[in-house]
mmCIF file of C-alpha atoms in Angstrom:
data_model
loop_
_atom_site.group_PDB
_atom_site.id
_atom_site.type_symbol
_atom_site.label_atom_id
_atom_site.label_comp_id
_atom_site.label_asym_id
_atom_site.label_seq_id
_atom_site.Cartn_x
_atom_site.Cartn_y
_atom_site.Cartn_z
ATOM 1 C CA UNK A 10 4.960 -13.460 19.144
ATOM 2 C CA UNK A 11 5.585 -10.004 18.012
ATOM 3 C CA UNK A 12 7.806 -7.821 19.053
ATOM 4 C CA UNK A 13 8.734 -4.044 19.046
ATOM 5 C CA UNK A 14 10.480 -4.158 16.089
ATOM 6 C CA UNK A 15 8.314 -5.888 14.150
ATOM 7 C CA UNK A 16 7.351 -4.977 10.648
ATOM 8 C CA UNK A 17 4.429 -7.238 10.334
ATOM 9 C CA UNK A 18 0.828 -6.517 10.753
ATOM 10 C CA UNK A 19 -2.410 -5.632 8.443
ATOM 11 C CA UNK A 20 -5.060 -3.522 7.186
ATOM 12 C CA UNK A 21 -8.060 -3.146 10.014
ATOM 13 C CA UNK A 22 -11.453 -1.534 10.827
ATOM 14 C CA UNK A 23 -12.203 1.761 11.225
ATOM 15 C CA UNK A 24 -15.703 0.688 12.021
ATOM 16 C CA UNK A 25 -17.187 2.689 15.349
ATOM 17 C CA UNK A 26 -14.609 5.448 14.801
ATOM 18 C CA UNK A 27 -10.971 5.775 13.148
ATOM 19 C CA UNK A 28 -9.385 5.692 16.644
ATOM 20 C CA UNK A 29 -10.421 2.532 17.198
ATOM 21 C CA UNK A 30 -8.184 0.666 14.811
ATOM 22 C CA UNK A 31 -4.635 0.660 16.725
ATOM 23 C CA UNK A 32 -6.422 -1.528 19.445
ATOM 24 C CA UNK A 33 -6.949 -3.444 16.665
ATOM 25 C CA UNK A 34 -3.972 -3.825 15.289
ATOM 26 C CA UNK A 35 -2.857 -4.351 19.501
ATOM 27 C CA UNK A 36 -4.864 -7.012 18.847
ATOM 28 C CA UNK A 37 -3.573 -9.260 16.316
ATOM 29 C CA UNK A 38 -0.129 -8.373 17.551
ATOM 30 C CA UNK A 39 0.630 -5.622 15.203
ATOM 31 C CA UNK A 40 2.744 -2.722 15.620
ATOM 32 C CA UNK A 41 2.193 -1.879 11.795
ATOM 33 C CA UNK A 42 -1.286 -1.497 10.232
ATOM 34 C CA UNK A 43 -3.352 0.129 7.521
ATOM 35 C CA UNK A 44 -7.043 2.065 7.498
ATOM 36 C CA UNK A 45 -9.279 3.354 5.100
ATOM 37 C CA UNK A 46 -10.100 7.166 6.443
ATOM 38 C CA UNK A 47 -13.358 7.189 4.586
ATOM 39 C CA UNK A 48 -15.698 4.659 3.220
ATOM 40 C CA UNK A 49 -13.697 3.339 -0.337
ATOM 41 C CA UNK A 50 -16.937 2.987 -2.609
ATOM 42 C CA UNK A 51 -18.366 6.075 -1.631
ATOM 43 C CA UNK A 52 -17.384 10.181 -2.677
ATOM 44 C CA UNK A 53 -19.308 11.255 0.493
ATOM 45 C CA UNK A 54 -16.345 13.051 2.592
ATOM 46 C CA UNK A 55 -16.384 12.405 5.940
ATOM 47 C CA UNK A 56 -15.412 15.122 8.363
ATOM 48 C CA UNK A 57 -12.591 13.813 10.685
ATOM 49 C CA UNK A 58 -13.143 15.427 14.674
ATOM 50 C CA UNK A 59 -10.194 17.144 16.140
ATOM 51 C CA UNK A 60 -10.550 14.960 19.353
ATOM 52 C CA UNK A 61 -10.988 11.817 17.367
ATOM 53 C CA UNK A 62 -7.749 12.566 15.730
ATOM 54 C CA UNK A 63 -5.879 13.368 18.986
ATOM 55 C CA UNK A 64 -7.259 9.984 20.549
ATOM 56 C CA UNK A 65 -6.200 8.328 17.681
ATOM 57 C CA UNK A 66 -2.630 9.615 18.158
ATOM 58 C CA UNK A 67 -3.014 8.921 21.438
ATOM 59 C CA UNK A 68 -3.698 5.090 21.130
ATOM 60 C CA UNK A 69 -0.779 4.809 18.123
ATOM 61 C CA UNK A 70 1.963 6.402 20.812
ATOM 62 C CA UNK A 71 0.711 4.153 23.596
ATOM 63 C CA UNK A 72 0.626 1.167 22.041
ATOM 64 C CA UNK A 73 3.935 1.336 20.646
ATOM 65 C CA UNK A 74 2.907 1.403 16.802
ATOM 66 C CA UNK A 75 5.522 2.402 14.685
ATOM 67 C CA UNK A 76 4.196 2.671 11.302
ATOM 68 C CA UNK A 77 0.997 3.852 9.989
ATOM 69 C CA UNK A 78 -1.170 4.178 6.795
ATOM 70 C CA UNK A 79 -4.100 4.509 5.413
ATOM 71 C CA UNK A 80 -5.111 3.251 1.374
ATOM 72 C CA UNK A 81 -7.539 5.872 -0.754
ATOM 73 C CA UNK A 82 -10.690 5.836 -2.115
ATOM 74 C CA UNK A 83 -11.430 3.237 -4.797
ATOM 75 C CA UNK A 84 -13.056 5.667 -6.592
ATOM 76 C CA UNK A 85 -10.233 7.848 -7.435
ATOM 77 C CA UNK A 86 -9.240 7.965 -10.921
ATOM 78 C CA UNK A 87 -5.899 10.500 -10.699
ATOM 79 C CA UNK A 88 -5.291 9.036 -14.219
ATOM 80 C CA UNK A 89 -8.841 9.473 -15.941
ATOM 81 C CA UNK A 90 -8.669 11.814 -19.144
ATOM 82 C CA UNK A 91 -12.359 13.006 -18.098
ATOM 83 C CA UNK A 92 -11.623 16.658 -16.724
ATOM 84 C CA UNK A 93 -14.920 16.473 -14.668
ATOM 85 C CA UNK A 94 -14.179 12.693 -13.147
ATOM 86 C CA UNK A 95 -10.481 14.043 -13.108
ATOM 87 C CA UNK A 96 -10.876 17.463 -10.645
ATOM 88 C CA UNK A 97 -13.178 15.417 -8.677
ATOM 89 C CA UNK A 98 -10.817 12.598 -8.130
ATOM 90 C CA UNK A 99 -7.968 15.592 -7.121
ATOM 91 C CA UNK A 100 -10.119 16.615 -4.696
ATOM 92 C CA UNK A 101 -11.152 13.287 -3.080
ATOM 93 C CA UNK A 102 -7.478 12.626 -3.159
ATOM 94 C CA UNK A 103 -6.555 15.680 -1.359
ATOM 95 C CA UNK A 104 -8.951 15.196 1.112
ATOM 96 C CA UNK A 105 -7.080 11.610 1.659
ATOM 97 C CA UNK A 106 -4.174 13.672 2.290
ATOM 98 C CA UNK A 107 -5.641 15.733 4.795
ATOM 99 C CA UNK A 108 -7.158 13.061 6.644
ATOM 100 C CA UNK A 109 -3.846 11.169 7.032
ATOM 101 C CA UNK A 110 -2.295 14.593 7.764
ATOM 102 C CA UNK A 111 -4.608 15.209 10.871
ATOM 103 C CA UNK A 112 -3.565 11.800 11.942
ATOM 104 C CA UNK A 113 -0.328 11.703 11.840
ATOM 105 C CA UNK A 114 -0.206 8.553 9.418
ATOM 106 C CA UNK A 115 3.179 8.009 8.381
ATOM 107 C CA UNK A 116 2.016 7.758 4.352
ATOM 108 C CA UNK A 117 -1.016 7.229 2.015
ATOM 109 C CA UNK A 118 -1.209 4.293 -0.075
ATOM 110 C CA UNK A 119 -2.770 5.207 -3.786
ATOM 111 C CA UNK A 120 -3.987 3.575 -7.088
ATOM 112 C CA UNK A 121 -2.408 5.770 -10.735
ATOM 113 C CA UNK A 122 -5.731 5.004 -11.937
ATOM 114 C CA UNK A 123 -6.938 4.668 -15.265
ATOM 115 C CA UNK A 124 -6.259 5.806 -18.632
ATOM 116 C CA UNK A 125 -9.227 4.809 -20.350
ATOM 117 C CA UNK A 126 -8.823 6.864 -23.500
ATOM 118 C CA UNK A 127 -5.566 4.397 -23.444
ATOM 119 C CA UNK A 128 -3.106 7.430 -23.659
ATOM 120 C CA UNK A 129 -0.840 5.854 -21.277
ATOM 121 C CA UNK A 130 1.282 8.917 -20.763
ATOM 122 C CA UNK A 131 -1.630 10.950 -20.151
ATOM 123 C CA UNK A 132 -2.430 9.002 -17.705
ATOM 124 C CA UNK A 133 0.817 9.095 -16.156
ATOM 125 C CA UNK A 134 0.975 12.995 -16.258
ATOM 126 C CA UNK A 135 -2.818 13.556 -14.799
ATOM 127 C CA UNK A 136 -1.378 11.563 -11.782
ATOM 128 C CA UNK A 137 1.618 13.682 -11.508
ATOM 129 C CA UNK A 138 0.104 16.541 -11.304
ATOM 130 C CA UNK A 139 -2.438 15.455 -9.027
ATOM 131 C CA UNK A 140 -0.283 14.597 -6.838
ATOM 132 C CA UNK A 141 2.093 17.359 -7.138
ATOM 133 C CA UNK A 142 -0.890 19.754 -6.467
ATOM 134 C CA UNK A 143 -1.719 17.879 -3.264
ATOM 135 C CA UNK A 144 1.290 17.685 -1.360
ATOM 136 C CA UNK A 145 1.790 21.571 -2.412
ATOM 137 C CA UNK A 146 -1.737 22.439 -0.823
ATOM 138 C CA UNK A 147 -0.941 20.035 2.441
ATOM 139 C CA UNK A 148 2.488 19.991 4.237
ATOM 140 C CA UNK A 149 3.396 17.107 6.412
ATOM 141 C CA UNK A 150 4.991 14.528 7.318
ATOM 142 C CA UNK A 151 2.318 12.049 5.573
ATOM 143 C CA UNK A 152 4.021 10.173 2.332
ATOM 144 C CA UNK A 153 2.301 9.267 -0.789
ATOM 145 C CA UNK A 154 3.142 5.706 -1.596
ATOM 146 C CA UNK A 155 2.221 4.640 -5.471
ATOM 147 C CA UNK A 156 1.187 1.344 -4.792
ATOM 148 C CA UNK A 157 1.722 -1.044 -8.114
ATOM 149 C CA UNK A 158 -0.610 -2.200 -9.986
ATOM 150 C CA UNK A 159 -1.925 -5.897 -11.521
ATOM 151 C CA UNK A 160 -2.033 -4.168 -14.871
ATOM 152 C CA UNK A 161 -5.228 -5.166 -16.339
ATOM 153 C CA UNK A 162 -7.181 -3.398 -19.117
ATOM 154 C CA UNK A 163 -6.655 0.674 -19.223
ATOM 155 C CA UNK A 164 -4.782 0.795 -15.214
ATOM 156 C CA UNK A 165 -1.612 2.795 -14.763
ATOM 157 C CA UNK A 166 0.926 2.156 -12.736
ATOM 158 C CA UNK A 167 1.363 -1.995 -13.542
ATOM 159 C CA UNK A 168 5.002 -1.938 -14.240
ATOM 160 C CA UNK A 169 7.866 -0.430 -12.811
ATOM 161 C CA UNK A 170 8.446 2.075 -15.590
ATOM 162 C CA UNK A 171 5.361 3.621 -15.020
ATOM 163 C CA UNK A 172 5.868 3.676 -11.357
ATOM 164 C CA UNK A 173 9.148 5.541 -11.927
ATOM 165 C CA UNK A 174 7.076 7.796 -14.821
ATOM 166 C CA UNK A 175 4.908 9.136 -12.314
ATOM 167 C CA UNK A 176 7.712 10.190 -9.836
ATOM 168 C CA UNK A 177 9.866 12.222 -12.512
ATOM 169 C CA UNK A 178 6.990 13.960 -13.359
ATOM 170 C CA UNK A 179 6.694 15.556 -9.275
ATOM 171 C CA UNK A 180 9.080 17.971 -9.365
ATOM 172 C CA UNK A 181 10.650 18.600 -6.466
ATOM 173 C CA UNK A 182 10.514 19.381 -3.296
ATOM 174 C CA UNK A 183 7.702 17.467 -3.178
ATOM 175 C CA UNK A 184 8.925 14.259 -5.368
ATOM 176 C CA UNK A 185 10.867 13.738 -1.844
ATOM 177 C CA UNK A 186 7.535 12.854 -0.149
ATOM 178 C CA UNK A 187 7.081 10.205 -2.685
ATOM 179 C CA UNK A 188 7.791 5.757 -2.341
ATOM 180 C CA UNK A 189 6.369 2.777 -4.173
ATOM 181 C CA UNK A 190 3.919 0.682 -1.781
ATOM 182 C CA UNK A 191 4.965 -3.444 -3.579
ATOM 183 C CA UNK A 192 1.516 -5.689 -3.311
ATOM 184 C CA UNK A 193 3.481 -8.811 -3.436
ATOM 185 C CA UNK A 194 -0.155 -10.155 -5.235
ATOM 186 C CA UNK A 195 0.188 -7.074 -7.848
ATOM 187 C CA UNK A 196 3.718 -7.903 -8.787
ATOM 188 C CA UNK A 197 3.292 -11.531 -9.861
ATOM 189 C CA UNK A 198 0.268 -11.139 -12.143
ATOM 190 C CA UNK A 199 1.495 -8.320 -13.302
ATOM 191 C CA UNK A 200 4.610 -10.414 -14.762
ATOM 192 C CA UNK A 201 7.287 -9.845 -12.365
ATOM 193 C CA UNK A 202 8.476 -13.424 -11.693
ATOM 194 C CA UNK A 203 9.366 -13.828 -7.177
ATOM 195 C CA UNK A 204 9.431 -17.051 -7.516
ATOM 196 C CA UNK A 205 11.912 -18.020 -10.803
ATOM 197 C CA UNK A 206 13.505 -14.806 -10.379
ATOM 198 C CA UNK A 207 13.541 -13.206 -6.967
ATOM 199 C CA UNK A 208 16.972 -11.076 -7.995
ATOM 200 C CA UNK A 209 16.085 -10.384 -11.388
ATOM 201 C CA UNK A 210 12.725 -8.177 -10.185
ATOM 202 C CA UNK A 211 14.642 -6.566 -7.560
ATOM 203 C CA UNK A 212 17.387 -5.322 -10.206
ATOM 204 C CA UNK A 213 14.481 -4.723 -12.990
ATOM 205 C CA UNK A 214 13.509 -2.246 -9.956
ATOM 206 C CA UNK A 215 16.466 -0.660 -9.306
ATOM 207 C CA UNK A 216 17.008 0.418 -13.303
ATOM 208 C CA UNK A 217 13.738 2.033 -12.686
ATOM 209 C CA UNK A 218 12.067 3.426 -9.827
ATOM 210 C CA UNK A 219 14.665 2.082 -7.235
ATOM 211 C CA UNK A 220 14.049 -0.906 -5.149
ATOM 212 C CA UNK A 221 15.314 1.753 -2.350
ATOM 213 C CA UNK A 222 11.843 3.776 -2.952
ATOM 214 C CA UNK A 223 9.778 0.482 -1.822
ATOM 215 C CA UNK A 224 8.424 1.675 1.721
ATOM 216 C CA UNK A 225 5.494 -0.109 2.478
ATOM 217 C CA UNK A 226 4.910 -3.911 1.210
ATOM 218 C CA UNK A 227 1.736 -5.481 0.796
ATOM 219 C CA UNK A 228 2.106 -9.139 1.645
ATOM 220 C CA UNK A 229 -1.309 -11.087 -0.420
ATOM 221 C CA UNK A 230 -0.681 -14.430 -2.095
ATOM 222 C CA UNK A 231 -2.451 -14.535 -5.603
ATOM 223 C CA UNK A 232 -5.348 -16.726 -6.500
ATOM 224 C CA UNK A 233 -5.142 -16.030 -10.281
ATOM 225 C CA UNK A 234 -2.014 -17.291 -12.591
ATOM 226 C CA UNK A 235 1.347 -15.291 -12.955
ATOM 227 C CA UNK A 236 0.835 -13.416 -15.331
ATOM 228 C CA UNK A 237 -2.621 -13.466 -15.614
ATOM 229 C CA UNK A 238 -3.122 -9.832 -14.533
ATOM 230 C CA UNK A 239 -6.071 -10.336 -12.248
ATOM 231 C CA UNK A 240 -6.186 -9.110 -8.569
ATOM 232 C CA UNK A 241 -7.276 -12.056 -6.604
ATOM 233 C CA UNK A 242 -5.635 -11.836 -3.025
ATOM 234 C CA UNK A 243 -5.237 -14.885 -1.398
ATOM 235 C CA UNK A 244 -3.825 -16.153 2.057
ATOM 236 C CA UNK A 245 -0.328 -16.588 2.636
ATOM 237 C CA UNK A 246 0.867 -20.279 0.898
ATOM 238 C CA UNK A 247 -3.196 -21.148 -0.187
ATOM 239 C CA UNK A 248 -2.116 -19.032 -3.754
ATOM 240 C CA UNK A 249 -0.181 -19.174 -7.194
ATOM 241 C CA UNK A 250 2.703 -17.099 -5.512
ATOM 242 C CA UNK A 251 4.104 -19.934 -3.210
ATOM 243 C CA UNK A 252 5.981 -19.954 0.355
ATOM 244 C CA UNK A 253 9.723 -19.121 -1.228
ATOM 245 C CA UNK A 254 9.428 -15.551 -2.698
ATOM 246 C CA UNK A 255 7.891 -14.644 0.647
ATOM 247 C CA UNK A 256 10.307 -16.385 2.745
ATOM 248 C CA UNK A 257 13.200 -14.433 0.158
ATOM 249 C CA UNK A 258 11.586 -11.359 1.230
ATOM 250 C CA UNK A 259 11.286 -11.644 4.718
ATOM 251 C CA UNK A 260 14.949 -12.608 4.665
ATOM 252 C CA UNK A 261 16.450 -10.005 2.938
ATOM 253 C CA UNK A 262 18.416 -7.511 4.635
ATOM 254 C CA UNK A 263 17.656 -4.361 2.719
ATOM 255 C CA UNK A 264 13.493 -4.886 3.242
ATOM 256 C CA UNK A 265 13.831 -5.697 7.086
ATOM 257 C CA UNK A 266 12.552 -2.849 8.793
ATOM 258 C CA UNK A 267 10.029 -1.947 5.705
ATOM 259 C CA UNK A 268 6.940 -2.500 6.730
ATOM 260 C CA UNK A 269 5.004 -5.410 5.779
ATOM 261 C CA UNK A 270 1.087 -5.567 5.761
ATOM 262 C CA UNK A 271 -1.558 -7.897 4.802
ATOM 263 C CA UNK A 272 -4.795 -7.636 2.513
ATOM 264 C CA UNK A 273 -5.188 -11.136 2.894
ATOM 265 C CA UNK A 274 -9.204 -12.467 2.915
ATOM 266 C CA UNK A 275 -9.956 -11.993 6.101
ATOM 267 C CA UNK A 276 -13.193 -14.751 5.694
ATOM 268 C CA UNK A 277 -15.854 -14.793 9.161
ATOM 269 C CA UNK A 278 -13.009 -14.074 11.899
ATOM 270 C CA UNK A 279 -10.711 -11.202 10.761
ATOM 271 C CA UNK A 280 -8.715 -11.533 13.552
ATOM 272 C CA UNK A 281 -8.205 -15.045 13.411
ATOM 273 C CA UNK A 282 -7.278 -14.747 9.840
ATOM 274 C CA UNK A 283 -4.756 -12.548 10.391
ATOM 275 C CA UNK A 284 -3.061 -13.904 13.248
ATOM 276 C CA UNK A 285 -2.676 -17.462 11.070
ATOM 277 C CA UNK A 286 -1.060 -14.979 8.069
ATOM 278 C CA UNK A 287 1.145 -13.145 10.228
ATOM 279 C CA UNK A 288 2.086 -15.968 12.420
ATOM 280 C CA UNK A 289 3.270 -18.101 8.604
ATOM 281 C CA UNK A 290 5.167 -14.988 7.932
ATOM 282 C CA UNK A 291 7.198 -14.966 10.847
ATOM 283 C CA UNK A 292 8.070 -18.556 10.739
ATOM 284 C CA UNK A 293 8.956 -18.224 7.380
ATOM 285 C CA UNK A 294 11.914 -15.459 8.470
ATOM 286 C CA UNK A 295 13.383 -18.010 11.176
ATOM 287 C CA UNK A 296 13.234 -21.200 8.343
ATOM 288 C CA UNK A 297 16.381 -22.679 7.593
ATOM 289 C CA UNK A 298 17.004 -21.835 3.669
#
């Protein structure tokens, strides 16, 4: 059983309209959950109705959610050197923002993207200044939450120094508007070791970014290796990751009320998939050890 305070739940469908999902989450027991605001593979951008926004207000204050987000496009590239693939990607991106905005989402979950001339620090700066020119263009509430990365190939934002490269490059005031979303999956085959060395990622992050930055967690297991740098999400316990780092996380004081969502495979029944996940998590917190 959930309750109120809660900081469990899951990414859900948007499908027959956006203010459909916090039934969804209603339904899995959630009073945390994440959207898409447009269709990921696509640049098409949607236009979001003023009464479909209110309702979905509406249906968040109702149901007693306290903690909303949505994830951008996959096709965003804030860290692509190509100026044309670049503006285009600023745009999409600030249409995310607006989107969220209108809804009252309490952040937006992004990608940094990829360097693929392999300038790194390009990379880092395109993102920067992406973002910087978004949240100057659309006030709010809404946070932008760099989510890390698995690292592979050309991608930005796989280690915690690029992370905190991104966020000295905002300047302020709009660097306040700005938190790390963890994918638990990201982290280990990226390198960062949860299950060896729980405390030793946790200070690696505060040297950097600062672990206190961390607002959103993305709770996937990993089907690939540690290390191995490939995103593979798997269901809670079934990966690489194991049981303990999640049951250390779930435990510890400082991440309690952060919310925690899943991107776990979600298979033929979605909502059956997700009430197993979340109902292993919650054990996990009330485990002796």
């Amino acid at each position: 059983m959930s309750t109120a305070l809660d900081e469990l739940g899951a990414h859900v469908s948007v499908a027959g309209g956006v203010d459909r999902a916090p039934a969804r989450a209603a339904k899995i027991g959630a009073h945390v959950f994440q959207i898409f605001t447009k269709q990921p593979n696509r640049w098409a951008e949607p236009t979001l109705a003023d009464d479909v926004a209110t309702r979905f207000r509406s249906e968040v204050a109702h149901l007693g959610i306290r903690f909303t987000t949505s994830h951008d496009s996959y096709l965003i590239n804030l860290a692509s050197p190509d100026p044309e693939l670049w503006c285009r990607s600023a745009a999409c991106f600030r249409g995310e923002v607006e989107r969220a905005t209108m809804l009252g989402l309490d952040a937006l979950v992004t990608h940094p993207g990829n360097a693929t001339d392999r300038d790194r620090e390009g990379g880092i700066e395109r993102n920067s200044a992406a973002i910087t020119e978004a949240l100057a263009a659309i006030p709010g509430r809404t946070r932008i939450l760099l989510e890390l990365t698995a690292g592979a190939g050309t991608s930005v934002g796989g280690s915690f120094e690029d992370l905190a490269s991104i966020i000295e490059g905002i300047p302020e005031p709009h660097r306040s508007r700005v938190g790390v979303c963890f994918d638990t999956c990201h982290a280990w085959v990226a390198g960062y070791d949860l299950a060896g060395d729980f405390d030793g990622v946790w200070l690696r992050a505060d040297d950097t970014f600062g672990a206190q930055r961390v607002e959103l967690f993305h709770m996937n297991d990993a089907r690939t290796p540690f290390g191995s740098r490939l995103d593979r999400h798997a269901n809670i316990g079934e990966g690489t990751i194991g049981l303990k780092p999640f049951r250390r996380l779930l435990k510890e004081d400082r991440f309690r009320r952060v919310p925690k969502i899943l991107e776990t495979p979600k298979g033929q029944d979605g909502v059956t998939a997700d009430r197993m996940n979340l109902r292993l998590l919650r054990s996990l917190r009330v485990e002796r050890g």
